[in-house]
PDB file of C-alpha atoms in Angstrom:
ATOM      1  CA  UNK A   1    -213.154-175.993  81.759  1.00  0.00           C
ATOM      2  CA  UNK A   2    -211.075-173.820  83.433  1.00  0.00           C
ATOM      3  CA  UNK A   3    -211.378-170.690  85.159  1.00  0.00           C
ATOM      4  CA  UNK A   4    -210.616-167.288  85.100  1.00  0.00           C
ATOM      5  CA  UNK A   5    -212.036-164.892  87.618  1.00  0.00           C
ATOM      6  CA  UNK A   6    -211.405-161.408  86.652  1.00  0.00           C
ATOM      7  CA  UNK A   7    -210.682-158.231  89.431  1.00  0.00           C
ATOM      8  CA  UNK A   8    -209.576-154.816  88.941  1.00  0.00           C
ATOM      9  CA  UNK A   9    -208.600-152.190  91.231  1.00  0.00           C
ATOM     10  CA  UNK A  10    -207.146-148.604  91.405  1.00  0.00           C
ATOM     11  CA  UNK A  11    -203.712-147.849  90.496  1.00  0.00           C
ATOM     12  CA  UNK A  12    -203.632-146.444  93.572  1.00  0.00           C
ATOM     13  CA  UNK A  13    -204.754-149.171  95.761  1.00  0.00           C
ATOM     14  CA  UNK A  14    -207.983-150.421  97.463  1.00  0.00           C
ATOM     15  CA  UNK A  15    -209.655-153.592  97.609  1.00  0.00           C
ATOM     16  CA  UNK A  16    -209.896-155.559  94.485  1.00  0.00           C
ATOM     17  CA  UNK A  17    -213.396-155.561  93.091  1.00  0.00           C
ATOM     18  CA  UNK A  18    -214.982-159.037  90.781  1.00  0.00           C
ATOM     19  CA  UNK A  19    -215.721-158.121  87.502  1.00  0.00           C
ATOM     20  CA  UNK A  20    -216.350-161.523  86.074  1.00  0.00           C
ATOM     21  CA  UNK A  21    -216.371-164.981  87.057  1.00  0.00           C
ATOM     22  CA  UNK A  22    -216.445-167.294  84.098  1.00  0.00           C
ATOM     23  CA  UNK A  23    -214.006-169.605  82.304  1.00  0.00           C
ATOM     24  CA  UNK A  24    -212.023-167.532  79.391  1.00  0.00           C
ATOM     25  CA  UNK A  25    -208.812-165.084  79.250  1.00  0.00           C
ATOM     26  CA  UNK A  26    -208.686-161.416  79.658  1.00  0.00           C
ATOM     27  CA  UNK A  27    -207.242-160.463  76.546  1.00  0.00           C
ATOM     28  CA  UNK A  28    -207.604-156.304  76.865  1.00  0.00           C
ATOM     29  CA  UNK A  29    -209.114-153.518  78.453  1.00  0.00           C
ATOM     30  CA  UNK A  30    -210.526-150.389  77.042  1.00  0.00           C
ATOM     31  CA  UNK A  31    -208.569-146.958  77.632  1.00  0.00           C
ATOM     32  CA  UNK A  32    -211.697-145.827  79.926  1.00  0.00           C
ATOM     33  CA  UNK A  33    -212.029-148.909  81.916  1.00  0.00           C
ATOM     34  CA  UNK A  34    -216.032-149.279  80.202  1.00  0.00           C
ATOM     35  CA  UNK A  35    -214.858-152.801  78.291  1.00  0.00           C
ATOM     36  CA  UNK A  36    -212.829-155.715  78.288  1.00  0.00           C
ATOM     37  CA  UNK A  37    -212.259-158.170  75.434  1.00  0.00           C
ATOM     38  CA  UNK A  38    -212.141-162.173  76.162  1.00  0.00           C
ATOM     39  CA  UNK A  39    -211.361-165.089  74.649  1.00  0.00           C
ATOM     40  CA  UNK A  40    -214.165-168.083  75.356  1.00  0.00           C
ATOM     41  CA  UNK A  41    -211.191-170.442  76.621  1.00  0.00           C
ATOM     42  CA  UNK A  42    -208.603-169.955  78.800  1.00  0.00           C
ATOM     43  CA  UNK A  43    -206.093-171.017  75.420  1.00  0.00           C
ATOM     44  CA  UNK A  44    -204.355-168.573  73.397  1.00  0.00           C
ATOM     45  CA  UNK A  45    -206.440-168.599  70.507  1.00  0.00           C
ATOM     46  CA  UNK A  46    -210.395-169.387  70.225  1.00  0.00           C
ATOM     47  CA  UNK A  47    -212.995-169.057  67.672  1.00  0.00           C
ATOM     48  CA  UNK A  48    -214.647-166.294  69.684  1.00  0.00           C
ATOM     49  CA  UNK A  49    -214.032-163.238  71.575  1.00  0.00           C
ATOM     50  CA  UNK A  50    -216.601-161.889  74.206  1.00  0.00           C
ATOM     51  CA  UNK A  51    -217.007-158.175  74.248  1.00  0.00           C
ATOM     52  CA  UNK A  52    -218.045-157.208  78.085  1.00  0.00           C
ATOM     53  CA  UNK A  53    -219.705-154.880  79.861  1.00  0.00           C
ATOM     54  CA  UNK A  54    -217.509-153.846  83.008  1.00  0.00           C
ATOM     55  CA  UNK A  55    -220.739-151.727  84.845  1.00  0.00           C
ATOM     56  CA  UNK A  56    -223.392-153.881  84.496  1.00  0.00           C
ATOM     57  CA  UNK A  57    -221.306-157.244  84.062  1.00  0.00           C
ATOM     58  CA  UNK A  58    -222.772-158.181  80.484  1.00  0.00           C
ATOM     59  CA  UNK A  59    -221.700-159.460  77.725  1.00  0.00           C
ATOM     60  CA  UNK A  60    -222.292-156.863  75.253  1.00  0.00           C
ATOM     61  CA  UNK A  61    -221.236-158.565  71.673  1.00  0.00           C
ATOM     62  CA  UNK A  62    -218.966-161.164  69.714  1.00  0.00           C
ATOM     63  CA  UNK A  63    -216.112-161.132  67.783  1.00  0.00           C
ATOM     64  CA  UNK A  64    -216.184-164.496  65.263  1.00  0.00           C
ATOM     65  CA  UNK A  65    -214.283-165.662  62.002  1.00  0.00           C
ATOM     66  CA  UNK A  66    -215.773-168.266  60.159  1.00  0.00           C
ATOM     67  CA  UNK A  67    -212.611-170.263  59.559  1.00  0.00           C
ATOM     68  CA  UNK A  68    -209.689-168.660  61.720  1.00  0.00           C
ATOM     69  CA  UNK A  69    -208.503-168.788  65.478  1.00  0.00           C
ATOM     70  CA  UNK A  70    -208.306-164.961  66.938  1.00  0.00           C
ATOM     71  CA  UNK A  71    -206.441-163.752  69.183  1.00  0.00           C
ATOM     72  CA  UNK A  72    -204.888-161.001  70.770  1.00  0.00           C
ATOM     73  CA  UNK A  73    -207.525-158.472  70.025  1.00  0.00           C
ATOM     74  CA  UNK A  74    -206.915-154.991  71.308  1.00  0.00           C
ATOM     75  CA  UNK A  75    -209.252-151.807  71.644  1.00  0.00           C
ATOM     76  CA  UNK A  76    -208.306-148.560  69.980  1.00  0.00           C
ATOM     77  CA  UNK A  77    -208.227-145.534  72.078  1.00  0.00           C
ATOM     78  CA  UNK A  78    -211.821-144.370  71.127  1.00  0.00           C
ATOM     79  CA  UNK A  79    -213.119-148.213  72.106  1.00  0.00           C
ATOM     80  CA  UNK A  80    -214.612-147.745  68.748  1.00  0.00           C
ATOM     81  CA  UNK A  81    -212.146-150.619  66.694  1.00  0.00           C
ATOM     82  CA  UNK A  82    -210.809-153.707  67.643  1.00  0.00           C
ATOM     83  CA  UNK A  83    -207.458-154.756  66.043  1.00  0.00           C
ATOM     84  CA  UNK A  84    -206.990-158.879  66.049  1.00  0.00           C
ATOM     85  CA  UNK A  85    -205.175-161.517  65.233  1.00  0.00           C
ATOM     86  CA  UNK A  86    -206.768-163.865  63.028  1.00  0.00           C
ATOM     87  CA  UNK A  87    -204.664-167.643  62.481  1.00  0.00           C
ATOM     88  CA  UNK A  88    -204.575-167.719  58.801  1.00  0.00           C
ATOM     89  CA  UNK A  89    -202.521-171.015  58.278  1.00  0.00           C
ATOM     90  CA  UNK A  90    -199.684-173.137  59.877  1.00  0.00           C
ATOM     91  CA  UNK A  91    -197.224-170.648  61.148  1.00  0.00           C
ATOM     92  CA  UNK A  92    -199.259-167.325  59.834  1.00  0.00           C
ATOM     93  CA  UNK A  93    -201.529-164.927  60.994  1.00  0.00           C
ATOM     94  CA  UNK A  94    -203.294-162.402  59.428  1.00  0.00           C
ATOM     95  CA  UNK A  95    -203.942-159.094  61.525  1.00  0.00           C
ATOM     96  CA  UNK A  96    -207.415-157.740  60.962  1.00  0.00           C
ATOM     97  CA  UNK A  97    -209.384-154.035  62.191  1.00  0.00           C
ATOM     98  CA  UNK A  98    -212.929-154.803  63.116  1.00  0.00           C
ATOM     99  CA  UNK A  99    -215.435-151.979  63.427  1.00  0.00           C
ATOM    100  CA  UNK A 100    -217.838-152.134  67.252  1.00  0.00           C
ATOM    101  CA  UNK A 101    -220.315-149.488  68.008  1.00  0.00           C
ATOM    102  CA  UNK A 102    -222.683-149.765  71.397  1.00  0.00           C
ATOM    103  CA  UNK A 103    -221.839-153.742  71.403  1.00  0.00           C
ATOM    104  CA  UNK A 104    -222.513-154.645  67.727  1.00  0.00           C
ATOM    105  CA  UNK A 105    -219.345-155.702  65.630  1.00  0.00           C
ATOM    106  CA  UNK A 106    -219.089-155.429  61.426  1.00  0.00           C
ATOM    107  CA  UNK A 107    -219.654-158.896  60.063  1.00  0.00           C
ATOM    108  CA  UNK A 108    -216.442-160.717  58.618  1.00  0.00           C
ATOM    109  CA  UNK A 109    -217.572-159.228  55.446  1.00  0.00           C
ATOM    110  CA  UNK A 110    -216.932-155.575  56.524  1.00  0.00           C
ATOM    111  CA  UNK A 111    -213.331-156.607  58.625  1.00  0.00           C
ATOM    112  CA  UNK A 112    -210.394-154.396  57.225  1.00  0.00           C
ATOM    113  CA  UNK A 113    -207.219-156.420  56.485  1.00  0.00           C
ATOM    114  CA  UNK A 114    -204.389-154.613  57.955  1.00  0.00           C
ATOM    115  CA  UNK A 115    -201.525-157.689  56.460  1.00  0.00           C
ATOM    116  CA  UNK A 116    -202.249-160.579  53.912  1.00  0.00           C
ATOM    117  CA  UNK A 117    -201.610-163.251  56.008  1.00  0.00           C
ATOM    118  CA  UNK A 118    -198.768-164.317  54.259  1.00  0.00           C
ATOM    119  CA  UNK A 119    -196.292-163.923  57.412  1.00  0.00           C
ATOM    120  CA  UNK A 120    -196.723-164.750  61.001  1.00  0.00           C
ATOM    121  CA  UNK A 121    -198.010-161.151  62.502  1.00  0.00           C
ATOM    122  CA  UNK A 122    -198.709-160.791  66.375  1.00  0.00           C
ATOM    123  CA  UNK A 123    -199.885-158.553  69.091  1.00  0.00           C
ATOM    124  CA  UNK A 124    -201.643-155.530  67.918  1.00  0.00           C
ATOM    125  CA  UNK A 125    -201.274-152.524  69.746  1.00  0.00           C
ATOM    126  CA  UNK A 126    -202.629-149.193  68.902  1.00  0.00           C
ATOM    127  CA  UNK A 127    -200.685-145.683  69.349  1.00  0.00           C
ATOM    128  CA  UNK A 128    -202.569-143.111  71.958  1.00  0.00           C
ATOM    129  CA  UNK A 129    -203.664-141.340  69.111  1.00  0.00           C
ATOM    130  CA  UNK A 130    -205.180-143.988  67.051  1.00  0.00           C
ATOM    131  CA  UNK A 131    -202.961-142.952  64.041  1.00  0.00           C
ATOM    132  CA  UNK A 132    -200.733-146.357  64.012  1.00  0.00           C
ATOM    133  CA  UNK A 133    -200.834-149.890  64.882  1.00  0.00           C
ATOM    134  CA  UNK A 134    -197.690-151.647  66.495  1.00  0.00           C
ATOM    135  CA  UNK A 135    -197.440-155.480  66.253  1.00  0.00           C
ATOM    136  CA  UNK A 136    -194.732-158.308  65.739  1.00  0.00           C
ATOM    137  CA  UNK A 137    -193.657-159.823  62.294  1.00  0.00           C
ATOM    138  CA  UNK A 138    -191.657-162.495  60.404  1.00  0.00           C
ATOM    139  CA  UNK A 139    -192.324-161.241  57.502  1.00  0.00           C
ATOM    140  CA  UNK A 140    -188.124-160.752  57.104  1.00  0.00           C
ATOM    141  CA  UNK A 141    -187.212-163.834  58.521  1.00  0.00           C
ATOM    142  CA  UNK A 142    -186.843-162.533  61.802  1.00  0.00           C
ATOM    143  CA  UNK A 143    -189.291-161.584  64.415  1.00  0.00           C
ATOM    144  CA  UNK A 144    -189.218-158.068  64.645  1.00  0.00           C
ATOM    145  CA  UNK A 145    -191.492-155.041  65.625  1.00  0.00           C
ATOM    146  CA  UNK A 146    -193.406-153.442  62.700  1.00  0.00           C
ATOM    147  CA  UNK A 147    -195.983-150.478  62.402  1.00  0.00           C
ATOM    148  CA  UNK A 148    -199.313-149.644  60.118  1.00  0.00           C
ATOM    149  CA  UNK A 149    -200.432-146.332  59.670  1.00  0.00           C
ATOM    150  CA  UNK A 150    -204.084-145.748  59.807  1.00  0.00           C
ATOM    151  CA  UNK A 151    -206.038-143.198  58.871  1.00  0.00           C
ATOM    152  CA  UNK A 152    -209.356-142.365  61.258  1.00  0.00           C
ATOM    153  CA  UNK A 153    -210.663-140.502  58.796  1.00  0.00           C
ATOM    154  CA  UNK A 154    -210.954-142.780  55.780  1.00  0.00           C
ATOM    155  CA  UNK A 155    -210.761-145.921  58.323  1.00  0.00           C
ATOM    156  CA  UNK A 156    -208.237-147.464  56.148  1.00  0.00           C
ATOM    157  CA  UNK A 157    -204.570-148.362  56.578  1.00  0.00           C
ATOM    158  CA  UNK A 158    -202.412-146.325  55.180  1.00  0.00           C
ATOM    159  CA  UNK A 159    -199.080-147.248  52.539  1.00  0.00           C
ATOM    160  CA  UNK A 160    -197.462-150.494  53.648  1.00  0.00           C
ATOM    161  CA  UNK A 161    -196.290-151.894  56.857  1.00  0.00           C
ATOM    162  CA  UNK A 162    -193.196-150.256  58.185  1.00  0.00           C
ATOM    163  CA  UNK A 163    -190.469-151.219  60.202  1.00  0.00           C
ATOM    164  CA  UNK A 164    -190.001-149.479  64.034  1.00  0.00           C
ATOM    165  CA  UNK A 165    -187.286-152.286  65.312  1.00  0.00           C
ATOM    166  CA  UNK A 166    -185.396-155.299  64.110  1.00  0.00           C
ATOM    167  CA  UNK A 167    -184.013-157.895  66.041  1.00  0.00           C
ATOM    168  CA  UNK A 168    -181.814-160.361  63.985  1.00  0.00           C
ATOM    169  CA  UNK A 169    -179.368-160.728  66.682  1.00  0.00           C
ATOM    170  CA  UNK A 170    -178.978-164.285  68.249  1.00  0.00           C
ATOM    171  CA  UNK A 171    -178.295-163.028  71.119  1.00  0.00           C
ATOM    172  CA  UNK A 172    -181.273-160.187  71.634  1.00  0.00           C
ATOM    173  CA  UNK A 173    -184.199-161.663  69.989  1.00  0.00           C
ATOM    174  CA  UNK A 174    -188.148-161.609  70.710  1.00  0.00           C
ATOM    175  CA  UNK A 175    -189.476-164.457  72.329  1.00  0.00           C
ATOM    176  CA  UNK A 176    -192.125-166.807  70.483  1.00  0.00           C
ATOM    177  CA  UNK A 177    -196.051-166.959  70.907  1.00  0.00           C
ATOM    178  CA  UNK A 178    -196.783-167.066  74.348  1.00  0.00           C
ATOM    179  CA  UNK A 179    -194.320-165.347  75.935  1.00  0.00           C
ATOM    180  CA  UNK A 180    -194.585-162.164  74.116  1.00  0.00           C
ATOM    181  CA  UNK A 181    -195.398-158.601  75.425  1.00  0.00           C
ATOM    182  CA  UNK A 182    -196.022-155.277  73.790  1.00  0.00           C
ATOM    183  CA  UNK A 183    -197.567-152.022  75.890  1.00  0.00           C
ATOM    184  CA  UNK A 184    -197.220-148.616  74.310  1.00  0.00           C
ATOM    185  CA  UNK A 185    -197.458-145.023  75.568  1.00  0.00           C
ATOM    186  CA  UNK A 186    -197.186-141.322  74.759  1.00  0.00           C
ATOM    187  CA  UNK A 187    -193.517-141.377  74.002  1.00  0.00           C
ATOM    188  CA  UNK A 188    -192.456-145.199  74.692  1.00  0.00           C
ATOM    189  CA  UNK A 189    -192.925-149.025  74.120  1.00  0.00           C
ATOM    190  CA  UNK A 190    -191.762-151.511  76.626  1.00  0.00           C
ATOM    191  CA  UNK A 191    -191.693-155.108  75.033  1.00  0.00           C
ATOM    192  CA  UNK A 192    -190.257-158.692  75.996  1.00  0.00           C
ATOM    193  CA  UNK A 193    -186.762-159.387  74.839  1.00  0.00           C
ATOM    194  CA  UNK A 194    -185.047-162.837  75.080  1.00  0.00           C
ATOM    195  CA  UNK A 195    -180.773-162.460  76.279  1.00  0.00           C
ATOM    196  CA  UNK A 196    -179.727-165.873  75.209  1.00  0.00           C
ATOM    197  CA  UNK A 197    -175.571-165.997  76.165  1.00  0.00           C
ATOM    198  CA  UNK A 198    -173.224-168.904  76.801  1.00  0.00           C
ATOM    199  CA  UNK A 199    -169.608-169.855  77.480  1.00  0.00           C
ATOM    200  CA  UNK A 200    -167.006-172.084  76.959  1.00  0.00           C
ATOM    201  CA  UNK A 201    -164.851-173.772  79.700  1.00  0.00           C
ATOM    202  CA  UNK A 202    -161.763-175.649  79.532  1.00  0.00           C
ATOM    203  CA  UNK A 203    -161.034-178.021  82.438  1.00  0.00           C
ATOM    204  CA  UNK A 204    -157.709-180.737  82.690  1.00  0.00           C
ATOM    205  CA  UNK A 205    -158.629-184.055  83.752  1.00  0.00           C
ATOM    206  CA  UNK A 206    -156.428-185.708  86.107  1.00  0.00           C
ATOM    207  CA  UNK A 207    -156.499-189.744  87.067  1.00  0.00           C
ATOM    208  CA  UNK A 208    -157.657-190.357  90.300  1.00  0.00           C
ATOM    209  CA  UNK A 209    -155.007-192.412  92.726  1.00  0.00           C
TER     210      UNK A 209
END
């Protein structure tokens, strides 16, 4: 199996310190630096996701679907939700909000469907505020970036998906699964954009003597 031993340090510098040494991906970190979220390979997708413990190095609770791959979970700003991606069939995934409290995560039963699976739908990424959920989406043919509103107070999503960005240009287009990146902040979102250019040349062949 393969490894992946975990560090953080400062922003600001210092020695790295080990938070974890055990095969699986770092998938996300919570806004206070308490939690991380990984996946139980080192692949993109597995059928569970560790929640850990950064102070006391334990693994706190599990994140599980009984038929689907996740993925890509992310914690919302009050570490209280996790927002995944769950692989709902060949070329589609369905994005899901997951209730965790002190470690313990809703059964399936109690998940919150943010899409309907019906699309392929990536990267979930909550806004500082908690009020909207950014992710990728093909639901238009394209791959383009997309936004759920969601309401803290009734813990539901609210109206339908909306979208923030499109990107049907063959030349500026989002990269596929794998190579995909989505951060966002106060006032900005950086994410990973594929330049694809070309040209045509014209050259005279001469015989050689």
């Amino acid at each position: 199996t393969e490894k992946h031993t975990t560090y953080i340090v400062a922003a600001t510098g210092g020695a790295p310190q080990k938070v974890r040494e055990k095969g699986g991906l770092l998938w996300h970190m919570s806004l206070d630096g308490t939690k991380m979220l990984f996946g139980e390979t080192g692949e993109h997708s597995s059928k569970r996701i560790t929640l850990f413990k950064v102070s006391t190095g334990e693994e706190i609770g599990h994140l599980e679907h009984s038929k689907y791959k996740l993925s890509e979970p992310s914690f919302s700003p009050d570490s209280r939700w996790i927002a995944v991606a769950a692989e709902s069939g060949v070329d589609r995934r369905q994005l899901f909000v997951v209730r965790t409290e002190n470690g313990a995560v809703a059964p399936e039963s109690d998940w919150i469907a943010l899409t309907d699976g019906s699309a392929m739908n990536n990267l979930p990424r909550w806004s500082l505020d908690g009020k909207l959920i950014y992710f990728y989406s093909e639901r238009d043919g394209a791959r383009c970036l997309w936004a759920q509103r969601w309401e803290p107070a009734s813990k539901r999503p609210l109206c339908s998906p909306f979208a923030v960005r499109h990107f049907h240009s063959a030349r500026l287009a989002i990269p596929p699964v794998g190579s995909l990146g989505l951060a966002v902040a106060e006032n900005k979102i950086v994410f990973t954009q594929r330049e694809t250019t070309g040209n045509i040349w014209m050259a005279r062949f001469e015989r050689l003597p």
